[in-house]
Coordinates of C-alpha atoms in Angstrom, one line a residue:
M1 CA -37.5 -60.6 53.9
M2 CA -34.5 -59.7 52.2
L3 CA -36.4 -58.7 48.7
Q4 CA -39.0 -56.6 50.7
T5 CA -36.3 -55.1 52.6
M6 CA -34.6 -54.2 49.0
R7 CA -38.2 -52.7 48.0
D8 CA -38.1 -50.7 51.3
N9 CA -35.1 -49.1 50.2
A10 CA -36.1 -48.2 46.7
Q11 CA -38.8 -45.9 47.9
S12 CA -38.6 -42.2 46.9
W13 CA -37.2 -40.0 49.8
V14 CA -39.5 -37.1 48.9
A15 CA -42.4 -39.7 49.6
K16 CA -40.7 -40.4 53.0
V17 CA -40.3 -36.7 53.8
I18 CA -44.3 -36.1 53.2
V19 CA -45.2 -39.2 55.5
G20 CA -42.4 -38.1 57.8
V21 CA -43.7 -34.9 58.5
I22 CA -47.2 -36.0 59.0
V23 CA -45.8 -38.8 61.4
L24 CA -43.7 -36.3 63.6
I25 CA -46.6 -33.6 63.9
F26 CA -48.7 -36.5 65.5
A27 CA -46.3 -37.7 67.5
L28 CA -45.4 -34.3 68.7
T29 CA -49.2 -33.4 69.6
G30 CA -49.3 -30.6 71.5
W31 CA -45.6 -29.6 71.0
E32 CA -46.2 -25.9 70.5
S33 CA -48.6 -25.7 73.6
I34 CA -46.1 -27.0 75.9
S35 CA -42.7 -25.1 74.6
R36 CA -44.9 -21.9 75.0
F37 CA -45.8 -22.7 78.7
T38 CA -42.5 -24.3 79.8
S39 CA -39.8 -22.3 77.8
N40 CA -38.2 -21.5 81.5
E41 CA -38.0 -24.8 82.4
D42 CA -34.7 -26.3 83.6
K43 CA -32.6 -27.5 80.4
A44 CA -32.0 -31.3 79.5
A45 CA -29.3 -30.7 77.2
E46 CA -27.6 -28.0 74.6
V47 CA -26.2 -28.9 71.4
N48 CA -23.9 -26.0 70.1
D49 CA -26.6 -23.2 70.2
I50 CA -29.9 -25.6 70.3
T51 CA -31.5 -26.2 73.6
I52 CA -33.6 -29.1 74.5
T53 CA -35.8 -28.3 77.5
R54 CA -36.7 -30.8 80.2
A55 CA -40.3 -30.5 79.3
E56 CA -39.6 -31.6 75.6
L57 CA -38.0 -34.3 76.9
E58 CA -40.3 -35.6 79.8
Q59 CA -43.2 -35.2 76.7
S60 CA -41.2 -37.4 74.4
V61 CA -40.3 -40.0 77.1
A62 CA -44.0 -40.0 77.8
L63 CA -45.1 -40.8 74.0
Q64 CA -42.5 -43.3 73.6
R65 CA -43.3 -45.2 77.0
R66 CA -47.2 -45.2 75.6
Q67 CA -46.1 -46.4 72.3
L68 CA -44.1 -49.2 73.9
V69 CA -46.9 -50.3 75.9
Q70 CA -49.6 -50.1 72.7
Q71 CA -47.2 -52.0 70.8
M72 CA -47.0 -54.8 73.2
R73 CA -50.5 -54.7 73.8
Q74 CA -51.1 -55.0 69.9
M75 CA -48.8 -58.3 69.9
G76 CA -51.1 -59.8 72.6
N77 CA -48.7 -59.2 75.4
E78 CA -49.9 -57.7 78.4
I79 CA -47.4 -55.5 79.9
D80 CA -47.2 -53.7 82.9
P81 CA -46.0 -50.3 82.3
S82 CA -44.3 -50.2 85.7
M83 CA -42.0 -52.9 84.2
I84 CA -40.4 -50.3 81.8
D85 CA -37.1 -49.0 83.1
D86 CA -38.0 -45.1 83.0
D87 CA -34.2 -44.3 83.4
L88 CA -33.1 -46.3 80.4
L89 CA -36.2 -44.8 78.2
R90 CA -35.3 -41.5 79.4
A91 CA -31.5 -41.9 78.2
S92 CA -32.7 -43.6 74.9
V93 CA -35.1 -40.7 74.2
L94 CA -32.6 -37.7 75.3
D95 CA -30.0 -39.6 72.8
S96 CA -32.5 -39.3 69.7
L97 CA -33.2 -35.8 70.6
I98 CA -29.6 -34.8 70.9
D99 CA -29.2 -36.7 67.6
R100 CA -31.7 -34.5 65.9
A101 CA -30.4 -31.5 67.0
V102 CA -26.6 -32.6 65.9
L103 CA -28.3 -32.9 62.4
L104 CA -30.3 -29.8 62.4
D105 CA -27.5 -28.0 63.5
A106 CA -25.0 -29.7 60.8
A107 CA -27.6 -29.1 58.0
Q108 CA -28.0 -25.3 58.6
E109 CA -23.8 -25.5 58.9
S110 CA -23.8 -27.0 55.5
D111 CA -25.9 -24.1 54.3
L112 CA -28.8 -26.3 53.0
R113 CA -32.0 -24.5 52.2
V114 CA -35.7 -25.0 52.0
T115 CA -37.6 -22.7 49.9
D116 CA -41.1 -21.5 51.0
A117 CA -42.4 -23.1 47.7
M118 CA -40.9 -26.5 48.3
I119 CA -43.1 -26.2 51.7
D120 CA -45.8 -24.8 49.4
Q121 CA -45.7 -27.9 47.2
L122 CA -45.6 -30.4 49.9
I123 CA -48.4 -28.6 51.8
L124 CA -50.5 -28.7 48.4
S125 CA -49.9 -32.3 47.4
T126 CA -50.6 -33.6 51.1
P127 CA -53.7 -36.1 50.9
D128 CA -54.5 -35.2 54.4
F129 CA -54.9 -31.5 53.0
Q130 CA -57.2 -32.4 50.4
A131 CA -60.9 -32.4 49.4
N132 CA -62.3 -34.0 46.1
G133 CA -58.3 -34.3 45.0
A134 CA -57.8 -30.6 45.5
F135 CA -56.2 -28.6 48.3
D136 CA -58.6 -27.4 51.1
S137 CA -57.7 -24.4 53.1
N138 CA -60.2 -25.2 55.6
R139 CA -59.1 -29.0 56.1
F140 CA -55.7 -28.0 56.2
D141 CA -56.7 -25.5 59.3
A142 CA -58.5 -28.0 61.0
A143 CA -55.7 -30.6 60.6
I144 CA -53.6 -28.1 62.3
R145 CA -55.7 -27.5 65.1
N146 CA -56.2 -31.3 65.7
M147 CA -52.0 -31.6 65.7
G148 CA -52.1 -29.4 68.6
L149 CA -50.5 -26.3 66.5
S150 CA -51.7 -23.0 66.9
S151 CA -50.5 -21.8 63.5
R152 CA -49.6 -22.2 59.8
M153 CA -46.3 -21.1 60.5
A154 CA -45.5 -23.7 63.6
F155 CA -46.3 -26.6 60.8
R156 CA -44.3 -25.0 58.3
D157 CA -41.3 -24.9 60.6
L158 CA -41.5 -28.4 61.4
V159 CA -41.8 -29.5 57.8
R160 CA -38.8 -27.1 56.9
Q161 CA -36.9 -29.1 59.6
E162 CA -38.1 -32.4 58.1
L163 CA -36.9 -31.1 54.4
L164 CA -33.5 -30.1 56.1
L165 CA -32.8 -33.3 57.8
A166 CA -34.0 -35.0 54.4
Q167 CA -31.4 -33.3 52.0
L168 CA -28.7 -33.9 54.8
R169 CA -29.5 -37.3 54.8
N170 CA -30.2 -37.6 51.1
A171 CA -26.8 -36.2 50.1
Y172 CA -25.0 -39.4 51.2
Q173 CA -27.8 -42.1 51.0
A174 CA -28.2 -41.2 47.3
T175 CA -24.8 -41.3 46.3
S176 CA -23.9 -44.5 47.3
F177 CA -23.4 -47.4 44.8
A178 CA -23.0 -51.2 44.2
T179 CA -20.0 -52.9 42.4
P180 CA -20.8 -55.9 40.0
A181 CA -18.6 -58.0 42.2
E182 CA -21.3 -57.2 45.6
R183 CA -24.4 -57.5 43.7
E184 CA -23.4 -61.0 42.8
R185 CA -21.9 -61.9 46.1
L186 CA -25.3 -60.7 47.6
A187 CA -26.9 -62.9 45.1
R188 CA -25.3 -65.8 45.8
L189 CA -26.0 -65.7 49.7
E190 CA -29.6 -64.7 49.0
N191 CA -30.5 -67.5 46.9
Q192 CA -28.4 -70.1 48.5
T193 CA -30.4 -73.1 49.9
R194 CA -29.4 -75.8 52.5
D195 CA -30.2 -79.3 53.1
F196 CA -30.5 -80.6 56.7
A197 CA -32.1 -82.8 59.3
V198 CA -33.3 -81.6 62.8
I199 CA -33.8 -83.5 66.0
E200 CA -35.2 -82.0 69.2
V201 CA -33.4 -82.3 72.7
P202 CA -36.4 -81.7 75.3
L203 CA -35.7 -79.3 78.4
Q204 CA -34.1 -82.0 80.8
R205 CA -36.5 -81.3 83.7
H206 CA -36.5 -84.4 85.4
D207 CA -33.9 -85.1 88.4
V208 CA -33.3 -81.5 89.1
D209 CA -33.0 -80.9 92.6
I210 CA -32.4 -77.5 94.5
S211 CA -30.9 -77.4 97.7
D212 CA -31.8 -75.0 100.7
A213 CA -28.2 -74.1 100.6
E214 CA -28.4 -73.5 96.7
V215 CA -31.4 -70.9 97.4
Q216 CA -29.8 -69.0 100.3
A217 CA -26.6 -68.5 98.1
Y218 CA -28.3 -67.1 95.3
Y219 CA -30.6 -65.2 97.4
D220 CA -27.7 -63.7 99.3
G221 CA -25.4 -63.1 96.0
N222 CA -28.6 -61.3 94.5
A223 CA -30.0 -59.3 97.0
Q224 CA -30.6 -56.3 95.2
R225 CA -33.0 -58.1 93.0
F226 CA -35.3 -59.1 95.9
M227 CA -35.9 -55.4 96.9
T228 CA -39.3 -53.5 96.8
T229 CA -39.4 -50.1 94.8
E230 CA -39.5 -47.0 96.2
Q231 CA -43.4 -46.0 96.0
V232 CA -45.7 -43.2 97.0
V233 CA -49.5 -43.1 97.8
L234 CA -50.8 -39.9 96.4
E235 CA -53.8 -37.6 97.3
T236 CA -54.9 -35.5 94.4
L237 CA -57.8 -32.4 93.6
T238 CA -58.5 -32.4 89.9
L239 CA -59.9 -29.1 88.8
S240 CA -61.6 -29.6 85.2
R241 CA -63.0 -27.0 83.0
R242 CA -65.7 -29.0 81.7
D243 CA -67.1 -29.2 85.2
F244 CA -68.1 -25.4 85.1
F245 CA -70.3 -25.6 82.0
D246 CA -73.4 -26.5 84.2
E247 CA -72.8 -23.7 86.2
V248 CA -72.9 -20.8 83.6
S249 CA -76.1 -19.9 81.5
V250 CA -76.5 -17.6 78.5
D251 CA -79.3 -15.6 77.6
E252 CA -81.2 -15.6 73.9
Q253 CA -80.4 -12.0 73.3
A254 CA -76.6 -13.0 73.2
V255 CA -77.1 -15.7 71.3
E256 CA -79.0 -14.1 68.8
Q257 CA -76.2 -11.2 68.4
L258 CA -73.5 -13.8 68.0
Y259 CA -75.5 -15.6 65.6
Q260 CA -75.9 -12.4 63.4
R261 CA -72.2 -12.0 63.8
E262 CA -71.1 -15.3 62.5
V263 CA -73.6 -15.1 59.7
G264 CA -72.0 -11.7 58.9
N265 CA -68.6 -13.0 58.6
L266 CA -69.5 -16.0 56.0
S267 CA -67.6 -15.0 52.9
E268 CA -67.7 -16.2 49.6
Q269 CA -65.0 -18.9 48.1
R270 CA -63.6 -19.1 45.1
R271 CA -61.8 -21.9 43.1
A272 CA -58.7 -21.1 41.8
A273 CA -55.9 -22.1 39.2
H274 CA -52.7 -20.5 38.5
I275 CA -49.4 -20.7 36.3
L276 CA -46.2 -19.8 38.1
F277 CA -43.3 -18.3 36.5
E278 CA -40.8 -18.5 39.3
V279 CA -38.1 -16.0 40.3
N280 CA -34.7 -17.8 41.3
D281 CA -31.2 -17.7 40.9
E282 CA -31.5 -18.9 37.2
T283 CA -34.5 -16.8 36.2
T284 CA -34.6 -12.8 37.1
Q285 CA -37.8 -11.0 37.9
E286 CA -37.8 -9.4 34.2
E287 CA -37.4 -12.6 32.4
A288 CA -40.4 -14.4 34.4
L289 CA -42.4 -10.8 33.7
E290 CA -41.8 -11.6 30.0
H291 CA -42.6 -15.3 30.1
A292 CA -45.7 -14.4 31.9
R293 CA -46.9 -12.3 29.4
Q294 CA -46.0 -14.2 26.5
V295 CA -48.3 -17.3 28.1
R296 CA -51.2 -15.0 28.3
Q297 CA -51.1 -14.0 25.0
R298 CA -51.4 -17.4 24.0
L299 CA -54.3 -17.9 26.4
E300 CA -56.1 -15.0 24.8
Q301 CA -55.4 -16.6 21.4
G302 CA -57.7 -19.9 22.8
A303 CA -55.0 -21.9 24.3
E304 CA -56.4 -24.1 27.1
F305 CA -55.5 -23.1 30.5
A306 CA -55.3 -26.4 31.9
A307 CA -52.9 -27.7 29.0
V308 CA -50.6 -24.7 29.4
A309 CA -50.6 -24.8 33.1
E310 CA -49.2 -28.3 32.9
Q311 CA -46.5 -27.3 30.4
E312 CA -45.4 -23.9 31.7
S313 CA -46.2 -23.8 35.4
D314 CA -43.1 -23.7 37.9
D315 CA -45.3 -25.0 40.7
P316 CA -45.1 -29.2 40.3
G317 CA -48.0 -29.5 43.0
S318 CA -50.8 -27.9 40.7
A319 CA -49.3 -28.1 37.4
N320 CA -50.2 -31.8 37.0
Q321 CA -54.0 -30.8 38.2
G322 CA -54.0 -28.1 35.6
G323 CA -53.1 -25.4 37.9
D324 CA -56.0 -25.8 39.9
L325 CA -55.3 -24.6 43.6
G326 CA -59.3 -25.6 44.9
F327 CA -61.4 -23.5 46.5
T328 CA -60.1 -20.7 49.1
A329 CA -61.4 -17.9 50.9
R330 CA -60.1 -14.5 51.4
G331 CA -56.7 -14.4 53.1
D332 CA -55.6 -17.8 52.0
F333 CA -52.9 -16.4 49.9
D334 CA -50.6 -13.5 49.6
E335 CA -52.2 -10.5 49.5
A336 CA -51.2 -9.4 46.0
F337 CA -52.6 -12.8 44.7
D338 CA -55.9 -12.4 46.7
E339 CA -56.7 -9.0 45.5
A340 CA -56.4 -10.3 42.1
L341 CA -58.2 -13.7 42.5
F342 CA -61.2 -11.5 44.2
A343 CA -61.3 -8.9 41.5
L344 CA -61.9 -11.5 38.7
E345 CA -65.0 -12.8 36.8
V346 CA -65.7 -16.5 36.6
G347 CA -63.2 -17.7 33.5
Q348 CA -61.3 -14.8 33.3
V349 CA -57.3 -14.9 33.7
S350 CA -55.7 -12.1 35.4
E351 CA -52.5 -10.1 34.4
P352 CA -49.2 -11.2 35.5
V353 CA -49.4 -10.6 39.3
L354 CA -46.1 -10.7 41.6
T355 CA -45.8 -12.6 44.7
P356 CA -42.7 -13.7 46.8
Y357 CA -42.5 -16.9 44.6
G358 CA -42.7 -15.0 41.4
Y359 CA -45.2 -14.1 38.7
H360 CA -48.7 -16.0 38.7
L361 CA -51.2 -15.8 36.1
I362 CA -54.7 -16.4 37.9
K363 CA -57.7 -17.8 36.7
L364 CA -61.0 -18.0 38.5
T365 CA -62.9 -21.3 37.6
E366 CA -65.8 -21.2 40.1
T367 CA -67.5 -19.3 43.1
K368 CA -69.4 -20.9 45.6
A369 CA -71.7 -18.9 47.5
P370 CA -71.7 -19.0 51.4
E371 CA -74.0 -21.5 52.9
V372 CA -76.2 -19.8 55.6
P373 CA -77.2 -22.0 58.6
S374 CA -80.2 -21.0 60.5
L375 CA -80.0 -19.9 64.1
E376 CA -81.4 -23.4 65.6
E377 CA -78.6 -25.3 63.3
M378 CA -76.2 -23.1 64.9
R379 CA -77.4 -22.6 68.2
P380 CA -75.5 -25.9 70.1
R381 CA -72.4 -24.3 68.7
L382 CA -73.3 -20.6 69.6
V383 CA -74.4 -21.5 73.2
E384 CA -71.1 -23.5 73.9
E385 CA -69.0 -20.6 72.9
L386 CA -70.8 -18.0 74.8
K387 CA -70.6 -20.8 77.9
T388 CA -66.6 -21.4 77.1
E389 CA -66.0 -17.3 77.6
Q390 CA -67.8 -17.4 80.9
V391 CA -66.3 -20.7 82.2
E392 CA -62.8 -19.7 80.9
R393 CA -62.8 -16.9 83.5
R394 CA -64.2 -18.9 86.2
F395 CA -61.8 -21.7 85.3
V396 CA -58.8 -19.1 85.6
E397 CA -60.1 -17.5 88.8
A398 CA -60.7 -20.7 90.6
T399 CA -57.2 -22.1 89.2
Q400 CA -55.6 -19.2 91.0
E401 CA -57.7 -19.8 94.1
L402 CA -56.6 -23.5 94.2
A403 CA -52.9 -22.4 93.9
N404 CA -53.3 -19.8 96.8
L405 CA -55.3 -22.5 99.2
A406 CA -52.8 -25.2 98.3
Y407 CA -49.7 -23.2 99.5
E408 CA -51.5 -22.0 102.5
S409 CA -52.8 -25.6 103.4
Q410 CA -51.0 -28.4 105.2
D411 CA -53.1 -30.7 103.2
L412 CA -55.8 -30.8 100.9
E413 CA -58.9 -30.9 103.1
Q414 CA -59.4 -27.1 103.3
P415 CA -58.9 -26.8 99.4
A416 CA -61.5 -29.6 98.6
Q417 CA -64.0 -28.0 101.0
E418 CA -63.5 -24.4 99.9
L419 CA -63.8 -25.5 96.0
G420 CA -66.3 -28.4 96.5
L421 CA -63.6 -30.7 95.2
E422 CA -63.4 -34.4 95.7
I423 CA -59.8 -35.9 97.2
E424 CA -58.9 -38.9 95.3
T425 CA -56.3 -41.4 96.3
F426 CA -53.7 -43.0 93.9
G427 CA -51.1 -45.9 94.4
P428 CA -48.7 -47.4 95.7
V429 CA -47.3 -46.0 92.6
Q430 CA -43.4 -45.8 91.6
R431 CA -41.3 -43.5 90.1
S432 CA -42.1 -44.7 86.4
G433 CA -45.9 -44.1 87.2
G434 CA -49.0 -46.1 86.8
E435 CA -52.4 -45.9 85.4
G436 CA -54.7 -43.0 85.0
I437 CA -53.1 -39.9 86.1
T438 CA -50.0 -41.4 87.7
A439 CA -49.4 -42.1 83.7
N440 CA -48.5 -38.5 83.4
P441 CA -44.9 -37.6 83.8
K442 CA -45.6 -34.3 85.1
V443 CA -47.6 -35.9 88.1
M444 CA -44.8 -38.3 89.0
M445 CA -42.1 -35.7 88.5
A446 CA -44.2 -33.3 91.2
A447 CA -44.6 -36.2 93.5
F448 CA -41.2 -37.0 93.9
D449 CA -39.9 -33.6 94.0
D450 CA -38.1 -33.0 97.3
E451 CA -40.4 -30.4 98.2
V452 CA -43.5 -32.7 98.0
L453 CA -41.8 -35.9 98.9
V454 CA -39.7 -34.8 101.5
E455 CA -40.9 -31.5 102.8
G456 CA -44.4 -32.8 102.8
R457 CA -46.1 -30.0 101.0
N458 CA -49.1 -29.6 98.4
S459 CA -47.6 -29.4 94.8
Q460 CA -48.1 -26.1 92.7
P461 CA -50.8 -26.5 90.4
L462 CA -50.3 -28.9 87.3
E463 CA -51.4 -28.3 84.1
L464 CA -52.3 -31.7 82.6
D465 CA -53.6 -30.4 79.3
A466 CA -55.6 -27.1 78.4
D467 CA -58.7 -28.2 80.4
T468 CA -57.4 -29.9 83.6
V469 CA -55.3 -28.6 86.6
V470 CA -54.4 -31.1 89.5
V471 CA -52.7 -30.5 92.8
L472 CA -51.3 -33.6 94.5
R473 CA -49.5 -34.2 97.9
V474 CA -47.7 -37.4 99.1
K475 CA -50.0 -39.4 101.7
E476 CA -47.5 -42.2 102.3
H477 CA -43.8 -42.5 101.3
L478 CA -42.8 -46.3 100.9
Q479 CA -39.2 -46.8 101.1
P480 CA -37.6 -49.6 99.3
R481 CA -37.5 -52.7 101.5
Q482 CA -35.4 -56.3 101.5
R483 CA -38.1 -59.1 100.5
P484 CA -37.4 -61.8 102.9
L485 CA -36.3 -65.2 101.8
E486 CA -39.4 -67.0 102.6
E487 CA -41.5 -64.4 100.5
V488 CA -39.3 -65.1 97.4
R489 CA -38.1 -68.7 97.7
A490 CA -40.7 -70.1 95.1
E491 CA -39.3 -67.6 92.7
V492 CA -35.7 -68.5 93.3
E493 CA -36.2 -72.4 93.2
D494 CA -38.1 -71.8 89.9
L495 CA -35.2 -69.8 88.8
L496 CA -32.4 -71.9 89.7
R497 CA -34.4 -75.1 88.4
Y498 CA -34.9 -73.7 85.1
R499 CA -31.2 -72.7 84.8
K500 CA -29.8 -76.4 85.8
A501 CA -32.3 -77.8 83.3
T502 CA -31.0 -75.6 80.6
E503 CA -27.3 -76.2 81.4
Q504 CA -28.2 -79.8 81.6
T505 CA -29.8 -80.0 78.1
E506 CA -27.2 -78.0 76.6
E507 CA -24.3 -80.7 77.9
L508 CA -26.4 -83.5 76.7
A509 CA -26.7 -81.6 73.2
E510 CA -22.9 -80.6 73.0
N511 CA -22.1 -84.6 74.0
L512 CA -24.5 -85.9 71.6
V513 CA -23.1 -83.4 68.6
E514 CA -19.2 -84.4 69.6
Q515 CA -20.1 -87.9 69.5
L516 CA -21.9 -87.5 66.0
R517 CA -18.6 -85.4 64.9
Q518 CA -16.4 -88.1 66.0
G519 CA -18.3 -91.0 64.6
E520 CA -18.7 -92.5 67.8
R521 CA -22.6 -92.8 67.5
D522 CA -24.5 -92.4 64.1
A523 CA -27.6 -90.5 63.5
Q524 CA -30.3 -93.4 64.6
E525 CA -28.8 -94.3 67.5
V526 CA -29.2 -90.8 69.0
A527 CA -32.7 -90.6 67.7
A528 CA -33.1 -93.8 69.2
Q529 CA -31.9 -92.4 72.6
L530 CA -33.8 -89.3 72.4
S531 CA -37.0 -91.6 71.2
T532 CA -37.8 -89.5 68.5
S533 CA -36.8 -89.2 64.8
W534 CA -34.8 -86.9 62.3
T535 CA -36.7 -84.5 60.3
N536 CA -35.5 -83.9 57.0
H537 CA -35.5 -80.4 55.2
E538 CA -34.3 -79.9 51.7
A539 CA -33.6 -76.8 49.5
V540 CA -34.5 -74.3 52.7
G541 CA -34.1 -70.8 51.8
R542 CA -32.8 -67.7 54.2
S543 CA -36.2 -66.4 53.7
S544 CA -38.4 -69.7 54.4
N545 CA -41.4 -69.0 56.8
S546 CA -42.3 -72.5 57.1
L547 CA -39.4 -73.1 60.1
P548 CA -38.6 -71.0 63.1
A549 CA -36.8 -68.0 62.0
S550 CA -34.1 -68.6 64.9
L551 CA -33.4 -72.1 63.4
V552 CA -33.3 -70.9 60.0
R553 CA -30.5 -68.2 60.9
S554 CA -28.6 -70.8 62.9
V555 CA -28.3 -73.5 60.2
F556 CA -27.0 -70.5 57.8
A557 CA -24.3 -70.2 60.0
M558 CA -22.9 -73.3 59.7
P559 CA -19.7 -74.2 57.8
R560 CA -20.4 -75.9 54.5
P561 CA -20.1 -79.5 54.7
E562 CA -16.7 -80.7 53.2
Q563 CA -17.2 -83.4 50.5
S564 CA -19.7 -85.8 51.7
E565 CA -19.0 -85.4 55.2
A566 CA -22.1 -83.7 57.3
V567 CA -21.6 -80.8 59.7
Y568 CA -23.3 -80.8 63.1
G569 CA -24.3 -78.1 65.4
Q570 CA -26.5 -77.7 68.3
F571 CA -28.7 -74.5 68.9
R572 CA -31.1 -73.3 71.9
Q573 CA -34.8 -72.8 71.6
T574 CA -36.6 -70.1 73.3
D575 CA -38.1 -72.6 75.8
G576 CA -34.6 -74.0 77.0
S577 CA -34.7 -77.1 74.6
R578 CA -31.9 -77.6 71.8
W579 CA -32.1 -78.5 68.2
V580 CA -29.4 -80.9 67.3
V581 CA -28.6 -80.0 63.3
R582 CA -27.0 -82.1 60.7
L583 CA -26.1 -80.0 57.5
T584 CA -25.8 -82.2 54.6
G585 CA -25.8 -79.7 51.6
V586 CA -25.4 -76.5 50.2
A587 CA -26.5 -75.1 46.8
T588 CA -26.3 -72.0 44.7
P589 CA -28.6 -71.4 41.8
V590 CA -26.3 -71.8 38.2
D591 CA -27.9 -68.5 36.9
V592 CA -27.1 -66.7 39.9
A593 CA -24.8 -64.3 37.6
E594 CA -28.1 -63.4 35.8
Q595 CA -30.1 -62.8 38.8
A596 CA -27.4 -60.5 40.2
E597 CA -28.1 -57.9 37.2
A598 CA -31.6 -57.2 39.0
E599 CA -32.2 -53.8 39.8
A600 CA -33.1 -54.9 43.6
Y601 CA -29.7 -55.8 44.2
Q602 CA -28.2 -52.7 43.5
Q603 CA -30.8 -50.7 45.1
F604 CA -30.2 -53.0 48.5
I605 CA -26.3 -52.5 48.4
S606 CA -26.4 -48.9 47.6
G607 CA -29.0 -48.3 50.2
Q608 CA -27.1 -50.3 53.0
G609 CA -23.9 -48.4 51.7
G610 CA -25.7 -45.3 52.2
D611 CA -27.0 -45.7 55.5
Q612 CA -23.7 -47.0 56.8
D613 CA -22.1 -43.7 55.2
F614 CA -24.8 -41.4 56.5
S615 CA -24.3 -43.2 60.0
A616 CA -20.3 -42.7 60.0
V617 CA -21.0 -38.9 59.0
Q618 CA -23.6 -38.6 61.9
E619 CA -21.0 -39.8 64.3
R620 CA -18.5 -37.6 63.2
F621 CA -21.0 -34.4 63.2
R622 CA -21.4 -35.6 67.2
E623 CA -18.1 -35.8 68.2
Q624 CA -17.7 -32.4 66.7
A625 CA -20.5 -30.9 68.4
E626 CA -20.9 -29.1 71.8
I627 CA -23.0 -31.3 73.8
E628 CA -23.8 -30.4 77.3
R629 CA -26.5 -32.7 79.6
Y630 CA -28.1 -31.5 82.8

């Protein structure tokens, strides 16, 4: 385990940024659309000049909640989502959002910068955006759409934030170091082995009696534990965009016109390679231009473009591929770059072309004529597109009509009749939500809003996603109530019986250990009393997976035996039974000093130290920040 952690700490921070960006964006699916439609929502918190909206908070809570349930189920544990305390979860998620905002503000205040070229390099070298080993603009745009982002700019903004945070974190984590003494101390601890014997004290379930008085006393003293949760029964009307598709039709002429327009828009794709001569604080525009001209002259004299690109290009994302940028369409790059590329013949190299990144030598390596599909091949998509235009209008009109009817009606009967919708009933369900539509935090927030819960009104239309709108009302409000003793008696008796059993087991184990320590009884007498035998374990290391991890941790927390005297201890098992342990020996390899020279120890200690340094400075940033929670 320790060595694996060492390897994990040795990974490149750049690689972590690339993976982190992709994970972040998939985790925030729909982020931009949510912020776009909820910019006027109430604030959840403010960090200096950065605002965290309530909508952003609820979206993050919902995502975290789903991830928790999914992780538990993947581990084979069936979990009731209602068991998750949403108040605790919301507080934890808000803390995380605040921490992120604090770090972003600190990075900006530290004048950290991320250039467009850095972002370009990450995008061009990300495998998810490549086809056949080269950047593919169509795949890039498709991936962005699947992430729920409306533009490349939104994606670039998130990448920029992650790179800023990585720079700030790396400034502390990458500058930590380990002394020789620290490395040797870690090597001694990591490679230490222990000899011990174990005997089990089973849970003492026999002779455990629970009186009525004990049950009554526990019930009276823990009344709040036996309250039902506040719940509601909901009635809902759901308006779905897809329900309108069967109500609209398109004519053949419209299909043919759209086909001609689509085919006419198909454009040639060109595969480009380039050599970048960056203009920056160290290289002026004139110097970059002169360098570009010199390199172009070498190309004219017969130098191979790919080899020169690998030697000379300032674009690390493409230099290793001989400057190759893959197939692109007009409009994918800067205007000047595009004009030069589409003016070239195959094999031709351009004059130096100036863009915001510097000068480029561009080579056209291949062209691809557009593939023109037949009308029948495109018909399903064209029909769907034409229907979508009509459905969009119908859906917007129906949504507005639903909003008006819901506002004017005492219940959902009239809106359901007018729009031909079916009333669905959900619940009882508590504030944290349940399954199906009640798992959506927007629904539960609306259900427990005073206007809906207390005044009994229909909710406003809630946009669950781009294709679904819901109106709800509370059919029944179930207040918390005290569960009677007879209803929970068996539950209380089981709890008290288990507590008594574990207490008796601990007391027995502690008495046995004390007798062994004092020499009042020997190990064999103890084994005979428990009708079992000691199990011996020799040269067990910290990372042993042949024994329960909790037992190994407990054994390595015991003090060293003095001379030939054994050390005894007792520890709890997960089921309430106990282990009694006799520790007889502790050993350290003779070559531990040589092992301490391994790079893994340096990386692990410096990694841990860097994490601690960054945590400390992060706490300092937070103390200095103006944080307001709402």
